[in-house]
GROMACS .gro file of C-alpha atoms in nm:
model
  153
    1ILE     CA    1  -0.001   0.005   0.023
    2LYS     CA    2   0.150   0.283  -0.126
    3ASP     CA    3   0.165   0.595   0.133
    4ALA     CA    4   0.277   1.001   0.038
    5GLY     CA    5   0.630   1.054   0.051
    6LEU     CA    6   0.732   0.759   0.123
    7PRO     CA    7   0.921   0.496  -0.044
    8TYR     CA    8   0.822   0.250  -0.171
    9GLU     CA    9   0.988  -0.068  -0.081
   10GLY     CA   10   0.885  -0.395  -0.322
   11GLU     CA   11   0.655  -0.649  -0.137
   12ALA     CA   12   0.529  -0.675   0.233
   13SER     CA   13   0.571  -1.018   0.366
   14GLY     CA   14   0.342  -1.178   0.660
   15SER     CA   15   0.532  -1.089   0.929
   16ASP     CA   16   0.593  -0.716   0.757
   17VAL     CA   17   0.158  -0.749   0.874
   18ASP     CA   18   0.234  -0.813   1.237
   19ILE     CA   19   0.408  -0.565   1.340
   20GLY     CA   20   0.297  -0.307   1.086
   21THR     CA   21   0.614  -0.078   0.938
   22ASN     CA   22   0.666   0.283   0.882
   23ARG     CA   23   0.808   0.149   0.485
   24THR     CA   24   0.543   0.143   0.199
   25LYS     CA   25   0.573  -0.167   0.059
   26TYR     CA   26   0.224  -0.342  -0.179
   27VAL     CA   27   0.048  -0.533   0.013
   28SER     CA   28  -0.044  -0.911  -0.180
   29SER     CA   29  -0.317  -1.145  -0.060
   30LYS     CA   30  -0.040  -1.427   0.091
   31ALA     CA   31   0.151  -1.138   0.354
   32ILE     CA   32  -0.283  -1.082   0.473
   33ALA     CA   33  -0.280  -1.442   0.433
   34ASP     CA   34   0.027  -1.536   0.582
   35SER     CA   35  -0.027  -1.256   0.876
   36ASN     CA   36  -0.173  -1.225   1.286
   37ILE     CA   37  -0.370  -0.938   1.223
   38THR     CA   38  -0.514  -0.715   1.553
   39PHE     CA   39  -0.840  -0.564   1.621
   40ASN     CA   40  -0.949  -0.433   1.880
   41THR     CA   41  -0.644  -0.627   2.120
   42LYS     CA   42  -0.735  -0.929   2.027
   43SER     CA   43  -0.576  -1.106   1.753
   44GLN     CA   44  -0.748  -1.272   1.519
   45ASN     CA   45  -0.544  -1.498   1.221
   46ILE     CA   46  -0.701  -1.380   0.896
   47ARG     CA   47  -0.675  -1.645   0.618
   48ILE     CA   48  -0.732  -1.457   0.277
   49THR     CA   49  -0.940  -1.748   0.065
   50THR     CA   50  -0.736  -1.900  -0.202
   51PRO     CA   51  -0.773  -2.100  -0.563
   52PHE     CA   52  -0.928  -2.459  -0.510
   53ASN     CA   53  -0.582  -2.618  -0.394
   54ILE     CA   54  -0.608  -2.862  -0.641
   55ILE     CA   55  -0.480  -3.258  -0.440
   56THR     CA   56  -0.340  -3.516  -0.693
   57ASP     CA   57  -0.540  -3.830  -0.508
   58PRO     CA   58  -0.279  -4.113  -0.360
   59GLY     CA   59  -0.419  -4.416  -0.523
   60THR     CA   60  -0.456  -4.615  -0.204
   61GLY     CA   61  -0.576  -4.445   0.122
   62THR     CA   62  -0.633  -4.131   0.318
   63ILE     CA   63  -0.638  -3.808   0.108
   64THR     CA   64  -0.555  -3.550   0.367
   65PHE     CA   65  -0.647  -3.174   0.311
   66ASP     CA   66  -0.445  -2.861   0.437
   67LEU     CA   67  -0.609  -2.647   0.516
   68ALA     CA   68  -0.304  -2.360   0.580
   69VAL     CA   69  -0.251  -2.459   0.252
   70SER     CA   70  -0.591  -2.312   0.142
   71ARG     CA   71  -0.954  -2.311   0.244
   72ASN     CA   72  -1.061  -2.457  -0.108
   73GLN     CA   73  -0.955  -2.759  -0.204
   74LEU     CA   74  -1.069  -3.000  -0.544
   75VAL     CA   75  -1.006  -3.306  -0.557
   76THR     CA   76  -1.050  -3.648  -0.826
   77LEU     CA   77  -1.177  -3.863  -0.634
   78THR     CA   78  -0.968  -4.205  -0.877
   79GLY     CA   79  -1.026  -4.486  -0.598
   80ASN     CA   80  -1.251  -4.487  -0.243
   81ARG     CA   81  -1.092  -4.300  -0.037
   82THR     CA   82  -1.144  -4.257   0.364
   83LEU     CA   83  -1.076  -3.802   0.427
   84ALA     CA   84  -0.909  -3.645   0.658
   85LEU     CA   85  -0.798  -3.288   0.745
   86SER     CA   86  -0.472  -3.062   0.888
   87ASN     CA   87  -0.375  -2.697   0.988
   88VAL     CA   88  -0.753  -2.666   1.143
   89ALA     CA   89  -0.865  -2.426   1.352
   90THR     CA   90  -1.209  -2.358   1.606
   91GLY     CA   91  -1.422  -2.052   1.356
   92MET     CA   92  -1.207  -2.176   1.030
   93VAL     CA   93  -1.495  -2.194   0.705
   94PHE     CA   94  -1.386  -2.424   0.427
   95MET     CA   95  -1.464  -2.606   0.135
   96ILE     CA   96  -1.414  -2.895  -0.079
   97THR     CA   97  -1.466  -2.993  -0.431
   98LEU     CA   98  -1.470  -3.369  -0.510
   99LYS     CA   99  -1.484  -3.495  -0.833
  100GLN     CA  100  -1.571  -3.858  -0.931
  101ASP     CA  101  -1.239  -3.947  -1.250
  102SER     CA  102  -1.456  -4.146  -1.576
  103ALA     CA  103  -1.510  -4.439  -1.397
  104GLY     CA  104  -1.702  -4.247  -1.151
  105SER     CA  105  -1.869  -4.483  -0.877
  106ARG     CA  106  -1.635  -4.407  -0.577
  107THR     CA  107  -1.724  -4.329  -0.212
  108VAL     CA  108  -1.523  -4.139   0.058
  109THR     CA  109  -1.476  -4.245   0.484
  110TRP     CA  110  -1.531  -3.864   0.628
  111TRP     CA  111  -1.312  -3.808   0.882
  112ASP     CA  112  -1.501  -3.771   1.227
  113GLY     CA  113  -1.644  -3.511   1.427
  114ILE     CA  114  -1.897  -3.356   1.172
  115SER     CA  115  -2.294  -3.356   1.211
  116TRP     CA  116  -2.458  -3.334   0.912
  117VAL     CA  117  -2.747  -3.144   0.871
  118ASP     CA  118  -3.010  -3.362   0.834
  119GLY     CA  119  -2.840  -3.604   1.040
  120SER     CA  120  -2.673  -3.813   0.767
  121ALA     CA  121  -2.344  -3.768   0.530
  122PRO     CA  122  -2.467  -3.680   0.174
  123ILE     CA  123  -2.513  -3.967  -0.049
  124LEU     CA  124  -2.206  -3.883  -0.322
  125THR     CA  125  -2.318  -3.825  -0.718
  126THR     CA  126  -2.113  -4.114  -0.849
  127THR     CA  127  -2.185  -3.988  -1.265
  128PRO     CA  128  -1.801  -3.989  -1.394
  129ASN     CA  129  -1.647  -3.680  -1.450
  130LYS     CA  130  -1.910  -3.532  -1.228
  131ALA     CA  131  -1.895  -3.320  -0.917
  132ASP     CA  132  -1.982  -3.204  -0.519
  133THR     CA  133  -1.893  -2.894  -0.344
  134PHE     CA  134  -1.904  -2.947   0.005
  135GLY     CA  135  -1.825  -2.639   0.278
  136PHE     CA  136  -1.753  -2.675   0.674
  137ILE     CA  137  -1.778  -2.462   1.008
  138CYS     CA  138  -1.528  -2.591   1.232
  139THR     CA  139  -1.644  -2.547   1.543
  140GLY     CA  140  -1.465  -2.671   1.803
  141THR     CA  141  -1.187  -2.971   1.856
  142ASN     CA  142  -1.242  -3.223   1.601
  143THR     CA  143  -1.661  -3.109   1.565
  144TYR     CA  144  -1.815  -2.960   1.280
  145TYR     CA  145  -2.139  -2.887   1.128
  146GLY     CA  146  -2.097  -3.006   0.706
  147TYR     CA  147  -2.336  -2.901   0.435
  148VAL     CA  148  -2.439  -2.986   0.075
  149VAL     CA  149  -2.297  -2.655  -0.141
  150GLY     CA  150  -2.367  -2.864  -0.466
  151GLN     CA  151  -2.418  -3.170  -0.633
  152ASN     CA  152  -2.415  -3.339  -0.992
  153ILE     CA  153  -2.178  -3.038  -1.095
   0.00000   0.00000   0.00000
């Protein structure tokens, strides 16, 4: 962000945003996403949503969605998988898109602690090359509200 009378010094890092400076730097969404910003004397970890983090299906076992990378995750399923999360914190809101490969009919086992609307996990679209998107709110340690955002997309 440019300030009149100060020389432009390049792009800011997350630590520049954390501590504040009197230097003029360009503040990218990554720098803001990597920072802790204080509002009314309470520290808040602000995360700017980034484009989809496209996960490569490991081919077997568990797919882990790293929420430190992005709050929007996308994976094309190439088999039946177990889903897991890393770097999640209370209050996080995130979305996961599960796309069927050209064979379709893939299933998932969700991580524990999800309270789904209507009380049960939704059935995935099984049509080849179609996707379902789910939204989540982390309400506490290992507890989540789960929502269907769209299916058969």
